[in-house]
Tab-separated table of C-alpha atoms and ligand atoms in Angstrom:
chain	number	residue	atom	x	y	z
A	1	UNK	CA	-15.355	-4.827	18.246
A	2	UNK	CA	-16.074	-7.982	16.285
A	3	UNK	CA	-13.222	-10.189	15.050
A	4	UNK	CA	-13.904	-12.628	12.212
A	5	UNK	CA	-11.563	-15.189	10.749
A	6	UNK	CA	-13.840	-16.841	8.196
A	7	UNK	CA	-15.189	-15.185	5.044
A	8	UNK	CA	-18.734	-16.465	5.641
A	9	UNK	CA	-18.928	-14.856	9.116
A	10	UNK	CA	-17.528	-11.591	7.748
A	11	UNK	CA	-20.029	-11.594	4.862
A	12	UNK	CA	-22.950	-12.321	7.164
A	13	UNK	CA	-22.100	-9.373	9.443
A	14	UNK	CA	-21.572	-7.031	6.524
A	15	UNK	CA	-24.762	-8.099	4.759
A	16	UNK	CA	-26.727	-7.457	7.970
A	17	UNK	CA	-25.215	-3.961	8.262
A	18	UNK	CA	-25.898	-3.155	4.627
A	19	UNK	CA	-29.519	-4.321	4.913
A	20	UNK	CA	-29.886	-2.013	7.941
A	21	UNK	CA	-28.838	0.872	5.668
A	22	UNK	CA	-25.358	1.344	7.112
A	23	UNK	CA	-22.437	2.469	4.972
A	24	UNK	CA	-19.445	0.154	5.417
A	25	UNK	CA	-15.905	1.461	4.881
A	26	UNK	CA	-12.918	-0.846	4.630
A	27	UNK	CA	-9.193	-0.461	5.317
A	28	UNK	CA	-7.212	-3.480	4.088
A	29	UNK	CA	-3.880	-4.011	5.871
A	30	UNK	CA	-1.213	-6.611	6.493
A	31	UNK	CA	-1.127	-5.644	10.166
A	32	UNK	CA	1.822	-4.216	12.145
A	33	UNK	CA	-0.381	-1.159	12.335
A	34	UNK	CA	1.176	2.294	12.669
A	35	UNK	CA	-0.110	5.871	12.611
A	36	UNK	CA	-0.318	5.746	8.816
A	37	UNK	CA	-2.887	2.937	9.038
A	38	UNK	CA	-4.751	4.774	11.785
A	39	UNK	CA	-4.991	7.830	9.513
A	40	UNK	CA	-6.659	5.580	6.901
A	41	UNK	CA	-9.064	4.338	9.589
A	42	UNK	CA	-9.906	7.936	10.575
A	43	UNK	CA	-10.518	8.784	6.910
A	44	UNK	CA	-12.757	5.698	6.567
A	45	UNK	CA	-14.648	6.677	9.711
A	46	UNK	CA	-15.492	10.106	8.211
A	47	UNK	CA	-17.008	8.443	5.162
A	48	UNK	CA	-19.101	5.676	6.695
A	49	UNK	CA	-21.182	4.418	9.609
A	50	UNK	CA	-19.007	1.368	10.182
A	51	UNK	CA	-15.318	0.644	9.648
A	52	UNK	CA	-13.813	-2.766	8.946
A	53	UNK	CA	-10.035	-3.372	9.022
A	54	UNK	CA	-8.544	-6.536	7.577
A	55	UNK	CA	-5.293	-7.970	8.890
A	56	UNK	CA	-3.768	-10.605	6.645
A	57	UNK	CA	-0.145	-11.080	5.593
A	58	UNK	CA	-0.790	-12.266	2.074
A	59	UNK	CA	1.723	-14.896	0.943
A	60	UNK	CA	0.751	-14.431	-2.735
A	61	UNK	CA	2.219	-10.916	-2.940
A	62	UNK	CA	5.691	-11.690	-1.564
A	63	UNK	CA	8.248	-12.428	-4.248
A	64	UNK	CA	10.944	-13.123	-1.609
A	65	UNK	CA	10.037	-15.942	0.798
A	66	UNK	CA	12.263	-14.496	3.539
A	67	UNK	CA	10.482	-11.167	3.434
A	68	UNK	CA	7.166	-12.987	4.029
A	69	UNK	CA	8.607	-14.977	6.946
A	70	UNK	CA	10.035	-11.827	8.548
A	71	UNK	CA	7.009	-9.624	8.060
A	72	UNK	CA	5.962	-8.491	11.592
A	73	UNK	CA	2.730	-10.027	12.961
A	74	UNK	CA	1.924	-8.313	16.300
A	75	UNK	CA	-1.737	-9.360	16.240
A	76	UNK	CA	-2.515	-8.469	19.890
A	77	UNK	CA	-1.101	-4.941	19.480
A	78	UNK	CA	-2.992	-4.592	16.199
A	79	UNK	CA	-6.328	-5.576	17.769
A	80	UNK	CA	-5.638	-3.169	20.625
A	81	UNK	CA	-4.902	-0.349	18.130
A	82	UNK	CA	-8.106	-1.129	16.219
A	83	UNK	CA	-10.186	-1.017	19.400
A	84	UNK	CA	-8.566	2.316	20.306
A	85	UNK	CA	-9.351	3.694	16.858
A	86	UNK	CA	-13.025	2.734	17.156
A	87	UNK	CA	-12.939	0.052	14.459
A	88	UNK	CA	-16.218	-1.875	14.345
A	89	UNK	CA	-14.946	-5.165	12.961
A	90	UNK	CA	-11.612	-6.778	12.161
A	91	UNK	CA	-11.354	-9.426	9.487
A	92	UNK	CA	-8.246	-11.506	10.223
A	93	UNK	CA	-8.603	-14.687	8.173
A	94	UNK	CA	-6.265	-17.629	8.575
A	95	UNK	CA	-4.161	-18.593	5.538
A	96	UNK	CA	-6.330	-21.737	5.197
A	97	UNK	CA	-9.542	-19.704	5.186
A	98	UNK	CA	-8.080	-17.453	2.471
A	99	UNK	CA	-6.422	-20.111	0.336
A	100	UNK	CA	-7.946	-23.503	1.153
A	101	UNK	CA	-6.781	-26.661	-0.581
A	102	UNK	CA	-7.884	-26.528	-4.205
A	103	UNK	CA	-7.662	-22.734	-4.490
A	104	UNK	CA	-6.622	-21.907	-8.056
A	105	UNK	CA	-8.153	-18.628	-9.281
A	106	UNK	CA	-5.996	-15.512	-9.612
A	107	UNK	CA	-6.779	-11.981	-10.787
A	108	UNK	CA	-4.350	-10.905	-13.511
A	109	UNK	CA	-3.725	-7.137	-13.580
A	110	UNK	CA	-3.053	-5.291	-16.855
A	111	UNK	CA	-0.053	-3.281	-18.098
A	112	UNK	CA	-0.177	-0.856	-15.136
A	113	UNK	CA	1.426	-3.714	-13.198
A	114	UNK	CA	4.341	-4.221	-15.616
A	115	UNK	CA	6.423	-1.189	-14.608
A	116	UNK	CA	8.019	0.275	-11.428
A	117	UNK	CA	7.336	-2.209	-8.591
A	118	UNK	CA	5.902	-4.752	-11.017
A	119	UNK	CA	9.124	-4.829	-13.053
A	120	UNK	CA	11.169	-5.534	-9.920
A	121	UNK	CA	8.770	-7.831	-8.048
A	122	UNK	CA	7.393	-10.446	-10.445
A	123	UNK	CA	3.924	-11.667	-9.450
A	124	UNK	CA	3.560	-9.102	-6.668
A	125	UNK	CA	0.586	-7.246	-8.099
A	126	UNK	CA	-1.211	-10.419	-9.151
A	127	UNK	CA	-0.998	-11.378	-5.473
A	128	UNK	CA	-2.390	-7.990	-4.475
A	129	UNK	CA	-5.285	-7.965	-6.963
A	130	UNK	CA	-6.203	-11.534	-6.029
A	131	UNK	CA	-6.257	-10.890	-2.285
A	132	UNK	CA	-8.022	-7.519	-2.580
A	133	UNK	CA	-10.744	-9.110	-4.728
A	134	UNK	CA	-11.201	-11.800	-2.078
A	135	UNK	CA	-11.188	-9.219	0.742
A	136	UNK	CA	-13.809	-7.149	-1.076
A	137	UNK	CA	-15.852	-10.350	-1.506
A	138	UNK	CA	-15.722	-11.073	2.217
A	139	UNK	CA	-16.085	-7.543	3.614
A	140	UNK	CA	-18.502	-6.251	0.946
A	141	UNK	CA	-17.674	-2.594	1.634
A	142	UNK	CA	-19.197	0.468	-0.014
A	143	UNK	CA	-15.869	2.341	0.271
A	144	UNK	CA	-12.234	1.249	0.644
A	145	UNK	CA	-9.328	3.483	1.670
A	146	UNK	CA	-5.768	2.918	0.403
A	147	UNK	CA	-2.558	4.874	1.115
A	148	UNK	CA	-0.814	6.824	-1.615
A	149	UNK	CA	2.561	5.513	-0.469
A	150	UNK	CA	1.665	2.476	-2.580
A	151	UNK	CA	0.731	4.682	-5.519
A	152	UNK	CA	0.980	1.951	-8.153
A	153	UNK	CA	-1.041	-0.481	-6.026
A	154	UNK	CA	-3.734	2.156	-5.709
A	155	UNK	CA	-3.781	2.772	-9.493
A	156	UNK	CA	-4.040	-0.972	-10.204
A	157	UNK	CA	-6.820	-1.484	-7.646
A	158	UNK	CA	-8.783	1.468	-9.029
A	159	UNK	CA	-8.460	0.007	-12.533
A	160	UNK	CA	-9.415	-3.479	-11.346
A	161	UNK	CA	-12.421	-2.265	-9.351
A	162	UNK	CA	-13.688	-0.411	-12.417
A	163	UNK	CA	-12.832	-3.165	-14.938
A	164	UNK	CA	-14.454	-5.917	-12.855
A	165	UNK	CA	-17.461	-3.829	-11.712
A	166	UNK	CA	-16.698	-4.545	-8.065
A	167	UNK	CA	-18.886	-1.649	-6.931
A	168	UNK	CA	-16.497	-0.315	-4.285
A	169	UNK	CA	-15.550	3.370	-4.142
A	170	UNK	CA	-11.742	3.609	-3.903
A	171	UNK	CA	-10.341	6.473	-1.809
A	172	UNK	CA	-6.695	7.595	-1.878
A	173	UNK	CA	-5.229	8.841	1.401
A	174	UNK	CA	-2.033	10.966	1.312
A	175	UNK	CA	1.195	9.366	2.531
A	176	UNK	CA	1.693	9.812	6.266
A	177	UNK	CA	5.289	10.687	7.202
A	178	UNK	CA	7.557	10.684	10.237
A	179	UNK	CA	8.989	14.057	11.354
A	180	UNK	CA	12.093	13.592	9.142
A	181	UNK	CA	9.906	12.822	6.123
A	182	UNK	CA	10.264	9.020	6.114
A	183	UNK	CA	7.031	7.501	4.795
A	184	UNK	CA	5.377	5.386	7.483
A	185	UNK	CA	5.627	1.688	6.754
A	186	UNK	CA	5.449	-1.542	8.729
A	187	UNK	CA	8.906	-2.311	7.345
A	188	UNK	CA	10.439	0.729	9.121
A	189	UNK	CA	10.445	-1.181	12.405
A	190	UNK	CA	12.990	-3.595	10.901
A	191	UNK	CA	15.534	-0.800	10.339
A	192	UNK	CA	18.527	-0.676	12.718
A	193	UNK	CA	19.000	2.747	14.365
A	194	UNK	CA	21.718	3.854	11.894
A	195	UNK	CA	19.596	2.673	8.945
A	196	UNK	CA	16.563	4.439	10.346
A	197	UNK	CA	18.542	7.674	10.488
A	198	UNK	CA	19.887	7.172	6.978
A	199	UNK	CA	16.405	6.353	5.587
A	200	UNK	CA	15.440	10.026	5.751
A	201	UNK	CA	17.452	10.420	2.526
A	202	UNK	CA	14.632	8.818	0.503
A	203	UNK	CA	12.015	11.526	1.028
A	204	UNK	CA	14.723	14.224	0.973
A	205	UNK	CA	15.746	13.043	-2.498
A	206	UNK	CA	12.146	13.270	-3.720
A	207	UNK	CA	11.795	16.738	-2.151
A	208	UNK	CA	14.888	17.977	-3.993
A	209	UNK	CA	13.229	17.022	-7.283
A	210	UNK	CA	9.957	18.686	-6.204
A	211	UNK	CA	11.766	21.971	-5.463
A	212	UNK	CA	13.608	21.886	-8.799
A	213	UNK	CA	10.321	21.068	-10.609
A	214	UNK	CA	8.508	23.899	-8.801
A	215	UNK	CA	11.301	26.246	-9.896
A	216	UNK	CA	10.401	25.423	-13.513
A	217	UNK	CA	12.744	22.562	-14.450
A	218	UNK	CA	11.001	20.082	-16.796
A	219	UNK	CA	14.029	17.964	-17.675
A	220	UNK	CA	12.887	14.551	-16.380
A	221	UNK	CA	16.333	12.954	-16.649
A	222	UNK	CA	17.943	15.812	-14.710
A	223	UNK	CA	15.291	15.641	-11.969
A	224	UNK	CA	15.785	11.885	-11.623
A	225	UNK	CA	19.550	12.376	-11.564
A	226	UNK	CA	19.256	14.987	-8.818
A	227	UNK	CA	17.216	12.609	-6.642
A	228	UNK	CA	19.538	9.692	-7.428
A	229	UNK	CA	22.678	11.512	-6.408
A	230	UNK	CA	21.191	12.387	-3.013
A	231	UNK	CA	20.407	8.720	-2.285
A	232	UNK	CA	23.711	7.494	-3.707
A	233	UNK	CA	25.558	9.833	-1.320
A	234	UNK	CA	24.154	7.835	1.629
A	235	UNK	CA	26.464	4.839	2.231
A	236	UNK	CA	23.745	2.707	3.918
A	237	UNK	CA	21.282	3.134	1.036
A	238	UNK	CA	21.198	0.990	-2.130
A	239	UNK	CA	18.890	2.405	-4.755
A	240	UNK	CA	16.889	-0.169	-6.748
A	241	UNK	CA	15.143	2.252	-9.061
A	242	UNK	CA	14.061	5.865	-9.407
A	243	UNK	CA	11.557	6.558	-12.180
A	244	UNK	CA	9.500	9.467	-13.415
A	245	UNK	CA	6.260	8.467	-15.130
A	246	UNK	CA	2.842	9.810	-16.034
A	247	UNK	CA	0.700	9.436	-12.876
A	248	UNK	CA	-2.316	8.155	-14.840
A	249	UNK	CA	-0.732	5.719	-17.301
A	250	UNK	CA	2.583	5.047	-15.496
A	251	UNK	CA	4.241	5.399	-18.938
A	252	UNK	CA	7.406	7.533	-19.286
A	253	UNK	CA	6.616	11.262	-19.165
A	254	UNK	CA	6.450	13.247	-22.394
A	255	UNK	CA	8.851	16.203	-22.852
A	256	UNK	CA	7.444	19.392	-21.258
A	257	UNK	CA	5.211	17.325	-18.963
A	258	UNK	CA	3.080	19.166	-16.393
A	259	UNK	CA	2.410	16.272	-13.990
A	260	UNK	CA	4.564	13.329	-13.051
A	261	UNK	CA	4.962	10.585	-10.496
A	262	UNK	CA	8.491	10.229	-9.150
A	263	UNK	CA	8.763	6.804	-7.523
A	264	UNK	CA	11.636	4.951	-5.934
A	265	UNK	CA	12.631	1.779	-4.106
A	266	UNK	CA	15.691	1.809	-1.850
A	267	UNK	CA	17.273	-0.984	0.174
A	268	UNK	CA	18.793	-0.574	3.615
A	269	UNK	CA	20.545	-3.912	3.932
A	270	UNK	CA	17.627	-6.398	3.854
A	271	UNK	CA	14.840	-3.848	4.268
A	272	UNK	CA	13.266	-2.502	1.087
A	273	UNK	CA	11.477	0.852	1.329
A	274	UNK	CA	9.376	2.531	-1.347
A	275	UNK	CA	8.246	6.130	-1.625
A	276	UNK	CA	6.869	8.487	-4.247
A	277	UNK	CA	5.721	12.025	-4.859
A	278	UNK	CA	3.441	13.546	-7.473
A	279	UNK	CA	4.950	16.600	-9.172
A	280	UNK	CA	2.591	19.230	-10.471
A	281	UNK	CA	-0.464	18.916	-8.245
B	1	PAF	O1	-1.006	-2.363	1.078
B	1	PAF	C1	-1.113	-3.429	1.741
B	1	PAF	O2	-0.935	-3.479	2.954
B	1	PAF	C2	-1.423	-4.717	1.004
B	1	PAF	O3	-0.848	-4.732	-0.261
B	1	PAF	C3	-2.933	-5.000	0.924
B	1	PAF	C4	-3.659	-3.968	0.122
B	1	PAF	C5	-3.517	-5.085	2.331
B	1	PAF	C6	-3.169	-6.361	0.258
B	1	PAF	O4	-2.545	-7.398	0.949
């Protein structure tokens, strides 16, 4: 497995592979790899000859400095997991290689970034679109695989890739969950045991809304309220938002909607978890 920490070395390798006719698939990550990431790698592997994983904790997308400082960085374990998963190359740039002195260009997303996570984390998605553009520029993949847990991120990256003609096929991979339904996330490892147990309430709340929707209820406010009350009944959980929106536009759903995204962010002390479900697929 190759490990590159400079964009030029990454580009050179990728260009050589592309010239040889190989299809390159890419899984961008911030490391602290878990089974959810490995499922993205397996998906990428099915679609390409070669798989590249990037590991970079991107300072631009953290709105809270503390969260950036505390983000786990187990690089040796991550490289080991990549080797085990048959990854062909890891791109793990240093912060200086990514954002050298004089760096000043940012990619500004459109209105898809103004709601849900964007409304609560100013500047977050501009950090994501900027780093993903740079990662695409270094890795030069044909295909990139993103998890649906970050549904809004995926929608914004799809839009950006199309708007800026980046020429990368964007693949959505379903959210991978623990046995109690908790969506896999690198942040889960920061939960204390009692918080970890309580965190199951997030996916349970979404499931309650799914069942009510599947039984024919189309009252968006009532579905949101049902999910809210389940989370609010958990003393260790502090709900930041719960919103039901159109999955394509992320605008509020129309009355008698047939498809919707129900998305939430919930705090467990200092750990912020997000999750979502699409109703009507
Ligand atoms: O989803 C993530 O882990 C990050 O937002 C990404 C796409 C790797 C960009 O830093």
